[in-house]
Amino acid sequence: MRDTPLSRFLVEFRRNKVAVAAALLVFVIVLIALIAPLVTPQNPYDLAHLVLRDARRPPGYIGTGRYTHWLGTDSQGRDLLSAIIYGLRISLQMGIIASGIALVIGAIVGCAAAYIGGRFESLAMRIVDLQLSFPAILLAFVIAAILGQGRYQLILALIFAQYAYFARTAHGAAAAERQKDYVEAALSIPLSSWRVVLAHILPNALPPLIVVATVQVASAISLEATLSFLGVGLPPTEPSLGMLIANGFQYLLSGRYWISIYPGLALIIFIVSLNLVGDQIRDQLNPRLRR
């Protein structure tokens, strides 16, 4: 293998067995979620295939369709394993889309503030710092409650709650790059301000943004599940792990634990795995954390 930054990154990443296991688990979960219609025995949101007498059946129950519900069924008779896989699918979409848009907005705000400086930098960063002083769940909850339930409304709420993390990170990295000689050389050519930012400052500010993006995808998935659980996220007709947990919460004390516990375990496993991968990427891309 050629000695490139990517090859060195992969070699160092493989040394952490926990991170490798977490990355493999994330890959498997994402793959299964993407091909959900091909691997699930039932489309849990196809009303034509729901049988109410199969509702709240325990794990291992053989239903009317003559297939085994390995994780049982929920309060509407849906195969819980299929519902979890479909829920992971929508949670992934929400997390990736919201974090991706938040990254773009945050990077633009942070880099522009660092490059322009002056009053614009002071005002922009004060707004960002003010937003960061509030918990993300509180901001997302307020916006989601104002906009109402729906996929696009929830994405807007997640973007608003997350962009400040990217803006603060991008500003710190861009401000450090702004003082370097290669930026001064680019300005002396002269190049347009946008070209200096996009072609010189932003590429060198990407490593910390990638680290934040890995963590924020997991955070967005967690926020989506929390908001759906609280009733201000996705509507009941949309597959969501948070909605599955909420639907089964009332049955916990009656012994039907699987309706809420299994979706909760799936959510925890996926978020912890993503965070482990993000921590390893952070340790490798941040030279100050290297031993």
PDB file of C-alpha atoms in Angstrom:
ATOM      1  CA  MET A   1       0.000   0.000   0.000  1.00  0.00           C
ATOM      2  CA  ARG A   2       1.279   3.456  -0.931  1.00  0.00           C
ATOM      3  CA  ASP A   3       2.194   5.777   1.914  1.00  0.00           C
ATOM      4  CA  THR A   4      -0.621   8.314   1.657  1.00  0.00           C
ATOM      5  CA  PRO A   5      -2.567  10.206   4.337  1.00  0.00           C
ATOM      6  CA  LEU A   6      -5.527   7.892   3.741  1.00  0.00           C
ATOM      7  CA  SER A   7      -3.430   4.739   4.097  1.00  0.00           C
ATOM      8  CA  ARG A   8      -1.840   6.040   7.309  1.00  0.00           C
ATOM      9  CA  PHE A   9      -5.298   6.918   8.618  1.00  0.00           C
ATOM     10  CA  LEU A  10      -6.625   3.410   7.889  1.00  0.00           C
ATOM     11  CA  VAL A  11      -3.597   1.723   9.453  1.00  0.00           C
ATOM     12  CA  GLU A  12      -3.959   3.739  12.631  1.00  0.00           C
ATOM     13  CA  PHE A  13      -7.733   3.220  12.685  1.00  0.00           C
ATOM     14  CA  ARG A  14      -7.315  -0.578  12.481  1.00  0.00           C
ATOM     15  CA  ARG A  15      -5.185  -0.543  15.627  1.00  0.00           C
ATOM     16  CA  ASN A  16      -8.246   0.315  17.697  1.00  0.00           C
ATOM     17  CA  LYS A  17     -10.217  -2.939  17.734  1.00  0.00           C
ATOM     18  CA  VAL A  18     -13.207  -1.353  19.469  1.00  0.00           C
ATOM     19  CA  ALA A  19     -13.487   1.349  16.793  1.00  0.00           C
ATOM     20  CA  VAL A  20     -13.154  -1.249  14.028  1.00  0.00           C
ATOM     21  CA  ALA A  21     -15.920  -3.375  15.576  1.00  0.00           C
ATOM     22  CA  ALA A  22     -18.105  -0.274  15.940  1.00  0.00           C
ATOM     23  CA  ALA A  23     -17.450   0.731  12.318  1.00  0.00           C
ATOM     24  CA  LEU A  24     -18.390  -2.747  11.093  1.00  0.00           C
ATOM     25  CA  LEU A  25     -21.564  -2.666  13.177  1.00  0.00           C
ATOM     26  CA  VAL A  26     -22.496   0.751  11.779  1.00  0.00           C
ATOM     27  CA  PHE A  27     -21.857  -0.522   8.240  1.00  0.00           C
ATOM     28  CA  VAL A  28     -24.064  -3.581   8.769  1.00  0.00           C
ATOM     29  CA  ILE A  29     -26.881  -1.527  10.323  1.00  0.00           C
ATOM     30  CA  VAL A  30     -26.754   1.060   7.519  1.00  0.00           C
ATOM     31  CA  LEU A  31     -26.718  -1.665   4.854  1.00  0.00           C
ATOM     32  CA  ILE A  32     -29.701  -3.476   6.383  1.00  0.00           C
ATOM     33  CA  ALA A  33     -31.588  -0.180   6.727  1.00  0.00           C
ATOM     34  CA  LEU A  34     -30.949   0.703   3.070  1.00  0.00           C
ATOM     35  CA  ILE A  35     -32.238  -2.652   1.786  1.00  0.00           C
ATOM     36  CA  ALA A  36     -35.058  -2.881   4.332  1.00  0.00           C
ATOM     37  CA  PRO A  37     -37.753  -3.950   1.824  1.00  0.00           C
ATOM     38  CA  LEU A  38     -35.557  -6.879   0.732  1.00  0.00           C
ATOM     39  CA  VAL A  39     -34.710  -8.287   4.173  1.00  0.00           C
ATOM     40  CA  THR A  40     -37.812  -7.667   6.273  1.00  0.00           C
ATOM     41  CA  PRO A  41     -40.628 -10.231   6.330  1.00  0.00           C
ATOM     42  CA  GLN A  42     -43.269  -7.492   6.447  1.00  0.00           C
ATOM     43  CA  ASN A  43     -43.756  -3.879   5.489  1.00  0.00           C
ATOM     44  CA  PRO A  44     -44.900  -2.680   8.911  1.00  0.00           C
ATOM     45  CA  TYR A  45     -46.606   0.359   7.434  1.00  0.00           C
ATOM     46  CA  ASP A  46     -48.638  -1.465   4.791  1.00  0.00           C
ATOM     47  CA  LEU A  47     -52.116  -1.469   6.332  1.00  0.00           C
ATOM     48  CA  ALA A  48     -53.271  -4.264   4.054  1.00  0.00           C
ATOM     49  CA  HIS A  49     -50.971  -6.744   5.819  1.00  0.00           C
ATOM     50  CA  LEU A  50     -51.680  -5.768   9.426  1.00  0.00           C
ATOM     51  CA  VAL A  51     -53.677  -8.192  11.544  1.00  0.00           C
ATOM     52  CA  LEU A  52     -54.925  -6.712  14.822  1.00  0.00           C
ATOM     53  CA  ARG A  53     -55.289 -10.104  16.508  1.00  0.00           C
ATOM     54  CA  ASP A  54     -51.501 -10.437  16.193  1.00  0.00           C
ATOM     55  CA  ALA A  55     -51.012  -7.301  18.309  1.00  0.00           C
ATOM     56  CA  ARG A  56     -48.706  -7.352  21.350  1.00  0.00           C
ATOM     57  CA  ARG A  57     -47.496 -10.896  20.728  1.00  0.00           C
ATOM     58  CA  PRO A  58     -44.256 -11.994  22.440  1.00  0.00           C
ATOM     59  CA  PRO A  59     -40.945 -12.693  20.664  1.00  0.00           C
ATOM     60  CA  GLY A  60     -40.982 -15.938  18.688  1.00  0.00           C
ATOM     61  CA  TYR A  61     -44.700 -15.787  17.960  1.00  0.00           C
ATOM     62  CA  ILE A  62     -45.779 -17.361  14.647  1.00  0.00           C
ATOM     63  CA  GLY A  63     -48.384 -15.017  13.227  1.00  0.00           C
ATOM     64  CA  THR A  64     -51.253 -15.273  10.790  1.00  0.00           C
ATOM     65  CA  GLY A  65     -48.896 -14.859   7.880  1.00  0.00           C
ATOM     66  CA  ARG A  66     -47.094 -18.044   8.975  1.00  0.00           C
ATOM     67  CA  TYR A  67     -43.791 -16.309   9.570  1.00  0.00           C
ATOM     68  CA  THR A  68     -42.075 -15.917  12.916  1.00  0.00           C
ATOM     69  CA  HIS A  69     -42.070 -12.570  14.687  1.00  0.00           C
ATOM     70  CA  TRP A  70     -38.605 -12.932  16.214  1.00  0.00           C
ATOM     71  CA  LEU A  71     -38.924  -9.768  18.314  1.00  0.00           C
ATOM     72  CA  GLY A  72     -42.677  -9.966  18.739  1.00  0.00           C
ATOM     73  CA  THR A  73     -45.288  -7.491  17.534  1.00  0.00           C
ATOM     74  CA  ASP A  74     -46.356  -4.029  18.639  1.00  0.00           C
ATOM     75  CA  SER A  75     -49.755  -2.674  19.668  1.00  0.00           C
ATOM     76  CA  GLN A  76     -50.948  -2.607  16.038  1.00  0.00           C
ATOM     77  CA  GLY A  77     -49.810  -6.092  15.113  1.00  0.00           C
ATOM     78  CA  ARG A  78     -46.723  -4.963  13.199  1.00  0.00           C
ATOM     79  CA  ASP A  79     -43.660  -7.173  13.132  1.00  0.00           C
ATOM     80  CA  LEU A  80     -41.322  -5.414  15.535  1.00  0.00           C
ATOM     81  CA  LEU A  81     -38.087  -6.452  13.806  1.00  0.00           C
ATOM     82  CA  SER A  82     -39.380  -5.043  10.504  1.00  0.00           C
ATOM     83  CA  ALA A  83     -40.565  -1.862  12.230  1.00  0.00           C
ATOM     84  CA  ILE A  84     -37.139  -1.361  13.861  1.00  0.00           C
ATOM     85  CA  ILE A  85     -35.323  -1.769  10.538  1.00  0.00           C
ATOM     86  CA  TYR A  86     -37.674   0.673   8.798  1.00  0.00           C
ATOM     87  CA  GLY A  87     -37.309   3.019  11.771  1.00  0.00           C
ATOM     88  CA  LEU A  88     -33.519   2.936  11.476  1.00  0.00           C
ATOM     89  CA  ARG A  89     -33.895   3.758   7.798  1.00  0.00           C
ATOM     90  CA  ILE A  90     -35.877   6.939   8.376  1.00  0.00           C
ATOM     91  CA  SER A  91     -33.698   7.914  11.347  1.00  0.00           C
ATOM     92  CA  LEU A  92     -30.590   7.624   9.178  1.00  0.00           C
ATOM     93  CA  GLN A  93     -32.148   9.760   6.472  1.00  0.00           C
ATOM     94  CA  MET A  94     -33.154  12.437   8.944  1.00  0.00           C
ATOM     95  CA  GLY A  95     -29.779  12.437  10.692  1.00  0.00           C
ATOM     96  CA  ILE A  96     -27.653  12.558   7.549  1.00  0.00           C
ATOM     97  CA  ILE A  97     -29.766  15.167   5.730  1.00  0.00           C
ATOM     98  CA  ALA A  98     -30.095  17.473   8.747  1.00  0.00           C
ATOM     99  CA  SER A  99     -26.415  17.208   9.733  1.00  0.00           C
ATOM    100  CA  GLY A 100     -25.274  17.658   6.124  1.00  0.00           C
ATOM    101  CA  ILE A 101     -27.256  20.870   5.656  1.00  0.00           C
ATOM    102  CA  ALA A 102     -26.228  22.111   9.107  1.00  0.00           C
ATOM    103  CA  LEU A 103     -22.573  21.456   8.189  1.00  0.00           C
ATOM    104  CA  VAL A 104     -22.859  23.540   4.999  1.00  0.00           C
ATOM    105  CA  ILE A 105     -24.598  26.433   6.767  1.00  0.00           C
ATOM    106  CA  GLY A 106     -22.257  26.309   9.753  1.00  0.00           C
ATOM    107  CA  ALA A 107     -19.151  26.134   7.572  1.00  0.00           C
ATOM    108  CA  ILE A 108     -20.265  29.152   5.541  1.00  0.00           C
ATOM    109  CA  VAL A 109     -21.099  31.201   8.624  1.00  0.00           C
ATOM    110  CA  GLY A 110     -17.918  30.244  10.491  1.00  0.00           C
ATOM    111  CA  CYS A 111     -15.511  30.698   7.587  1.00  0.00           C
ATOM    112  CA  ALA A 112     -17.133  33.953   6.471  1.00  0.00           C
ATOM    113  CA  ALA A 113     -16.942  35.343  10.007  1.00  0.00           C
ATOM    114  CA  ALA A 114     -13.259  34.404  10.329  1.00  0.00           C
ATOM    115  CA  TYR A 115     -12.386  35.853   6.928  1.00  0.00           C
ATOM    116  CA  ILE A 116     -14.419  39.073   7.074  1.00  0.00           C
ATOM    117  CA  GLY A 117     -13.736  39.828  10.734  1.00  0.00           C
ATOM    118  CA  GLY A 118     -14.789  43.034  12.399  1.00  0.00           C
ATOM    119  CA  ARG A 119     -18.375  43.665  13.408  1.00  0.00           C
ATOM    120  CA  PHE A 120     -19.727  40.842  11.263  1.00  0.00           C
ATOM    121  CA  GLU A 121     -17.506  38.319  13.029  1.00  0.00           C
ATOM    122  CA  SER A 122     -18.449  39.680  16.438  1.00  0.00           C
ATOM    123  CA  LEU A 123     -22.193  39.630  15.692  1.00  0.00           C
ATOM    124  CA  ALA A 124     -22.204  36.216  14.015  1.00  0.00           C
ATOM    125  CA  MET A 125     -20.207  34.527  16.756  1.00  0.00           C
ATOM    126  CA  ARG A 126     -22.270  36.145  19.512  1.00  0.00           C
ATOM    127  CA  ILE A 127     -25.403  34.689  17.951  1.00  0.00           C
ATOM    128  CA  VAL A 128     -23.699  31.295  17.661  1.00  0.00           C
ATOM    129  CA  ASP A 129     -22.453  31.409  21.259  1.00  0.00           C
ATOM    130  CA  LEU A 130     -25.900  32.454  22.472  1.00  0.00           C
ATOM    131  CA  GLN A 131     -27.433  29.478  20.690  1.00  0.00           C
ATOM    132  CA  LEU A 132     -24.801  27.107  22.078  1.00  0.00           C
ATOM    133  CA  SER A 133     -25.691  28.222  25.598  1.00  0.00           C
ATOM    134  CA  PHE A 134     -29.047  26.423  25.247  1.00  0.00           C
ATOM    135  CA  PRO A 135     -29.400  22.620  25.111  1.00  0.00           C
ATOM    136  CA  ALA A 136     -29.908  21.346  21.551  1.00  0.00           C
ATOM    137  CA  ILE A 137     -32.991  19.371  22.589  1.00  0.00           C
ATOM    138  CA  LEU A 138     -34.632  22.542  23.932  1.00  0.00           C
ATOM    139  CA  LEU A 139     -34.024  24.478  20.696  1.00  0.00           C
ATOM    140  CA  ALA A 140     -35.178  21.571  18.543  1.00  0.00           C
ATOM    141  CA  PHE A 141     -38.270  21.065  20.700  1.00  0.00           C
ATOM    142  CA  VAL A 142     -39.309  24.728  20.473  1.00  0.00           C
ATOM    143  CA  ILE A 143     -38.859  24.884  16.689  1.00  0.00           C
ATOM    144  CA  ALA A 144     -40.596  21.527  16.149  1.00  0.00           C
ATOM    145  CA  ALA A 145     -43.507  22.603  18.365  1.00  0.00           C
ATOM    146  CA  ILE A 146     -43.881  25.835  16.384  1.00  0.00           C
ATOM    147  CA  LEU A 147     -43.644  24.215  12.938  1.00  0.00           C
ATOM    148  CA  GLY A 148     -45.714  21.140  13.780  1.00  0.00           C
ATOM    149  CA  GLN A 149     -45.239  17.466  12.994  1.00  0.00           C
ATOM    150  CA  GLY A 150     -43.739  16.398   9.670  1.00  0.00           C
ATOM    151  CA  ARG A 151     -40.518  15.246   8.092  1.00  0.00           C
ATOM    152  CA  TYR A 152     -39.463  18.592   6.641  1.00  0.00           C
ATOM    153  CA  GLN A 153     -40.446  20.501   9.763  1.00  0.00           C
ATOM    154  CA  LEU A 154     -38.344  18.143  11.870  1.00  0.00           C
ATOM    155  CA  ILE A 155     -35.351  18.512   9.546  1.00  0.00           C
ATOM    156  CA  LEU A 156     -35.550  22.311   9.907  1.00  0.00           C
ATOM    157  CA  ALA A 157     -35.687  21.954  13.687  1.00  0.00           C
ATOM    158  CA  LEU A 158     -32.619  19.681  13.692  1.00  0.00           C
ATOM    159  CA  ILE A 159     -30.692  22.034  11.388  1.00  0.00           C
ATOM    160  CA  PHE A 160     -31.430  25.004  13.633  1.00  0.00           C
ATOM    161  CA  ALA A 161     -30.327  23.054  16.704  1.00  0.00           C
ATOM    162  CA  GLN A 162     -27.073  21.839  15.125  1.00  0.00           C
ATOM    163  CA  TYR A 163     -25.612  24.424  12.753  1.00  0.00           C
ATOM    164  CA  ALA A 164     -24.025  26.428  15.593  1.00  0.00           C
ATOM    165  CA  TYR A 165     -21.714  23.524  16.489  1.00  0.00           C
ATOM    166  CA  PHE A 166     -20.369  23.506  12.936  1.00  0.00           C
ATOM    167  CA  ALA A 167     -20.157  27.307  12.810  1.00  0.00           C
ATOM    168  CA  ARG A 168     -18.087  27.497  16.004  1.00  0.00           C
ATOM    169  CA  THR A 169     -15.761  24.697  14.828  1.00  0.00           C
ATOM    170  CA  ALA A 170     -15.376  26.179  11.340  1.00  0.00           C
ATOM    171  CA  HIS A 171     -14.675  29.627  12.776  1.00  0.00           C
ATOM    172  CA  GLY A 172     -11.924  28.347  15.039  1.00  0.00           C
ATOM    173  CA  ALA A 173     -10.236  26.379  12.262  1.00  0.00           C
ATOM    174  CA  ALA A 174     -10.656  29.146   9.667  1.00  0.00           C
ATOM    175  CA  ALA A 175      -9.347  31.846  12.009  1.00  0.00           C
ATOM    176  CA  ALA A 176      -6.173  29.797  12.523  1.00  0.00           C
ATOM    177  CA  GLU A 177      -5.771  29.247   8.776  1.00  0.00           C
ATOM    178  CA  ARG A 178      -6.441  32.937   8.031  1.00  0.00           C
ATOM    179  CA  GLN A 179      -3.187  33.907   9.741  1.00  0.00           C
ATOM    180  CA  LYS A 180      -1.000  31.532   7.719  1.00  0.00           C
ATOM    181  CA  ASP A 181       1.361  32.603   4.957  1.00  0.00           C
ATOM    182  CA  TYR A 182      -0.340  30.712   2.140  1.00  0.00           C
ATOM    183  CA  VAL A 183      -3.565  32.692   2.696  1.00  0.00           C
ATOM    184  CA  GLU A 184      -1.646  35.976   2.647  1.00  0.00           C
ATOM    185  CA  ALA A 185       0.028  34.837  -0.570  1.00  0.00           C
ATOM    186  CA  ALA A 186      -3.335  34.001  -2.130  1.00  0.00           C
ATOM    187  CA  LEU A 187      -4.651  37.439  -1.183  1.00  0.00           C
ATOM    188  CA  SER A 188      -1.665  39.149  -2.780  1.00  0.00           C
ATOM    189  CA  ILE A 189      -2.271  37.615  -6.251  1.00  0.00           C
ATOM    190  CA  PRO A 190      -5.120  38.837  -5.850  1.00  0.00           C
ATOM    191  CA  LEU A 191      -7.909  36.280  -5.737  1.00  0.00           C
ATOM    192  CA  SER A 192     -11.563  36.928  -4.962  1.00  0.00           C
ATOM    193  CA  SER A 193     -12.577  36.588  -1.334  1.00  0.00           C
ATOM    194  CA  TRP A 194     -14.916  33.643  -2.035  1.00  0.00           C
ATOM    195  CA  ARG A 195     -12.190  31.796  -3.921  1.00  0.00           C
ATOM    196  CA  VAL A 196      -9.749  32.248  -1.042  1.00  0.00           C
ATOM    197  CA  VAL A 197     -12.340  30.943   1.426  1.00  0.00           C
ATOM    198  CA  LEU A 198     -13.578  28.017  -0.677  1.00  0.00           C
ATOM    199  CA  ALA A 199     -10.294  26.942  -2.288  1.00  0.00           C
ATOM    200  CA  HIS A 200      -7.806  27.605   0.502  1.00  0.00           C
ATOM    201  CA  ILE A 201      -9.334  28.131   3.945  1.00  0.00           C
ATOM    202  CA  LEU A 202     -12.286  25.715   3.888  1.00  0.00           C
ATOM    203  CA  PRO A 203     -10.375  22.604   2.686  1.00  0.00           C
ATOM    204  CA  ASN A 204      -7.896  23.002   5.551  1.00  0.00           C
ATOM    205  CA  ALA A 205     -10.748  23.484   8.026  1.00  0.00           C
ATOM    206  CA  LEU A 206     -12.507  20.261   6.971  1.00  0.00           C
ATOM    207  CA  PRO A 207     -10.846  17.736   9.363  1.00  0.00           C
ATOM    208  CA  PRO A 208     -12.428  19.156  12.534  1.00  0.00           C
ATOM    209  CA  LEU A 209     -15.732  19.572  10.674  1.00  0.00           C
ATOM    210  CA  ILE A 210     -15.673  15.885   9.695  1.00  0.00           C
ATOM    211  CA  VAL A 211     -15.202  14.937  13.336  1.00  0.00           C
ATOM    212  CA  VAL A 212     -18.110  17.149  14.424  1.00  0.00           C
ATOM    213  CA  ALA A 213     -20.271  15.768  11.594  1.00  0.00           C
ATOM    214  CA  THR A 214     -19.748  12.195  12.792  1.00  0.00           C
ATOM    215  CA  VAL A 215     -20.870  13.128  16.291  1.00  0.00           C
ATOM    216  CA  GLN A 216     -23.727  15.325  15.088  1.00  0.00           C
ATOM    217  CA  VAL A 217     -25.263  12.599  12.919  1.00  0.00           C
ATOM    218  CA  ALA A 218     -25.583  10.477  16.053  1.00  0.00           C
ATOM    219  CA  SER A 219     -26.907  13.512  17.932  1.00  0.00           C
ATOM    220  CA  ALA A 220     -29.474  14.234  15.191  1.00  0.00           C
ATOM    221  CA  ILE A 221     -30.726  10.639  15.298  1.00  0.00           C
ATOM    222  CA  SER A 222     -31.034  10.869  19.073  1.00  0.00           C
ATOM    223  CA  LEU A 223     -32.843  14.218  18.839  1.00  0.00           C
ATOM    224  CA  GLU A 224     -35.236  12.875  16.212  1.00  0.00           C
ATOM    225  CA  ALA A 225     -36.101   9.890  18.388  1.00  0.00           C
ATOM    226  CA  THR A 226     -36.575  12.118  21.443  1.00  0.00           C
ATOM    227  CA  LEU A 227     -38.815  14.600  19.628  1.00  0.00           C
ATOM    228  CA  SER A 228     -40.894  11.795  18.109  1.00  0.00           C
ATOM    229  CA  PHE A 229     -41.204  10.213  21.555  1.00  0.00           C
ATOM    230  CA  LEU A 230     -42.431  13.553  22.948  1.00  0.00           C
ATOM    231  CA  GLY A 231     -45.004  13.856  20.149  1.00  0.00           C
ATOM    232  CA  VAL A 232     -43.545  16.827  18.242  1.00  0.00           C
ATOM    233  CA  GLY A 233     -41.405  14.944  15.726  1.00  0.00           C
ATOM    234  CA  LEU A 234     -42.591  12.599  13.038  1.00  0.00           C
ATOM    235  CA  PRO A 235     -46.312  11.780  12.788  1.00  0.00           C
ATOM    236  CA  PRO A 236     -47.558   8.286  13.733  1.00  0.00           C
ATOM    237  CA  THR A 237     -47.745   7.315  10.043  1.00  0.00           C
ATOM    238  CA  GLU A 238     -43.965   7.699   9.648  1.00  0.00           C
ATOM    239  CA  PRO A 239     -41.624   4.897  10.784  1.00  0.00           C
ATOM    240  CA  SER A 240     -39.493   6.126  13.654  1.00  0.00           C
ATOM    241  CA  LEU A 241     -37.657   4.473  16.533  1.00  0.00           C
ATOM    242  CA  GLY A 242     -38.821   7.238  18.835  1.00  0.00           C
ATOM    243  CA  MET A 243     -42.439   6.612  17.864  1.00  0.00           C
ATOM    244  CA  LEU A 244     -42.016   2.852  18.409  1.00  0.00           C
ATOM    245  CA  ILE A 245     -40.614   3.486  21.886  1.00  0.00           C
ATOM    246  CA  ALA A 246     -43.474   5.878  22.669  1.00  0.00           C
ATOM    247  CA  ASN A 247     -46.100   3.409  21.446  1.00  0.00           C
ATOM    248  CA  GLY A 248     -44.754   0.660  23.695  1.00  0.00           C
ATOM    249  CA  PHE A 249     -44.024   2.809  26.739  1.00  0.00           C
ATOM    250  CA  GLN A 250     -47.524   2.351  28.168  1.00  0.00           C
ATOM    251  CA  TYR A 251     -47.125  -1.444  28.089  1.00  0.00           C
ATOM    252  CA  LEU A 252     -43.842  -1.612  30.028  1.00  0.00           C
ATOM    253  CA  LEU A 253     -45.473  -2.270  33.405  1.00  0.00           C
ATOM    254  CA  SER A 254     -47.897  -4.809  31.961  1.00  0.00           C
ATOM    255  CA  GLY A 255     -45.108  -7.231  31.027  1.00  0.00           C
ATOM    256  CA  ARG A 256     -45.019  -6.449  27.286  1.00  0.00           C
ATOM    257  CA  TYR A 257     -41.519  -5.038  27.542  1.00  0.00           C
ATOM    258  CA  TRP A 258     -40.407  -5.908  24.008  1.00  0.00           C
ATOM    259  CA  ILE A 259     -42.549  -3.232  22.324  1.00  0.00           C
ATOM    260  CA  SER A 260     -40.431  -0.460  23.836  1.00  0.00           C
ATOM    261  CA  ILE A 261     -37.211  -2.155  24.956  1.00  0.00           C
ATOM    262  CA  TYR A 262     -36.068  -3.584  21.616  1.00  0.00           C
ATOM    263  CA  PRO A 263     -36.405  -0.311  19.629  1.00  0.00           C
ATOM    264  CA  GLY A 264     -34.618   1.437  22.518  1.00  0.00           C
ATOM    265  CA  LEU A 265     -31.764  -1.080  22.440  1.00  0.00           C
ATOM    266  CA  ALA A 266     -31.442  -0.690  18.657  1.00  0.00           C
ATOM    267  CA  LEU A 267     -31.243   3.090  19.045  1.00  0.00           C
ATOM    268  CA  ILE A 268     -28.654   2.895  21.843  1.00  0.00           C
ATOM    269  CA  ILE A 269     -26.444   0.386  20.005  1.00  0.00           C
ATOM    270  CA  PHE A 270     -26.421   2.452  16.826  1.00  0.00           C
ATOM    271  CA  ILE A 271     -25.723   5.788  18.554  1.00  0.00           C
ATOM    272  CA  VAL A 272     -22.962   4.327  20.763  1.00  0.00           C
ATOM    273  CA  SER A 273     -21.326   2.712  17.708  1.00  0.00           C
ATOM    274  CA  LEU A 274     -21.412   5.991  15.788  1.00  0.00           C
ATOM    275  CA  ASN A 275     -19.904   7.848  18.735  1.00  0.00           C
ATOM    276  CA  LEU A 276     -17.090   5.293  19.079  1.00  0.00           C
ATOM    277  CA  VAL A 277     -16.223   5.730  15.409  1.00  0.00           C
ATOM    278  CA  GLY A 278     -16.398   9.514  15.780  1.00  0.00           C
ATOM    279  CA  ASP A 279     -14.130   9.476  18.829  1.00  0.00           C
ATOM    280  CA  GLN A 280     -11.502   7.469  16.969  1.00  0.00           C
ATOM    281  CA  ILE A 281     -11.655   9.800  13.951  1.00  0.00           C
ATOM    282  CA  ARG A 282     -11.339  12.789  16.293  1.00  0.00           C
ATOM    283  CA  ASP A 283      -8.292  11.311  18.015  1.00  0.00           C
ATOM    284  CA  GLN A 284      -6.570  10.717  14.668  1.00  0.00           C
ATOM    285  CA  LEU A 285      -7.413  14.026  12.998  1.00  0.00           C
ATOM    286  CA  ASN A 286      -6.605  16.190  16.024  1.00  0.00           C
ATOM    287  CA  PRO A 287      -2.813  16.213  16.466  1.00  0.00           C
ATOM    288  CA  ARG A 288      -3.092  17.563  20.020  1.00  0.00           C
ATOM    289  CA  LEU A 289      -4.820  14.342  21.117  1.00  0.00           C
ATOM    290  CA  ARG A 290      -2.146  12.033  19.689  1.00  0.00           C
ATOM    291  CA  ARG A 291       0.240  10.472  22.127  1.00  0.00           C
TER     292      ARG A 291
END
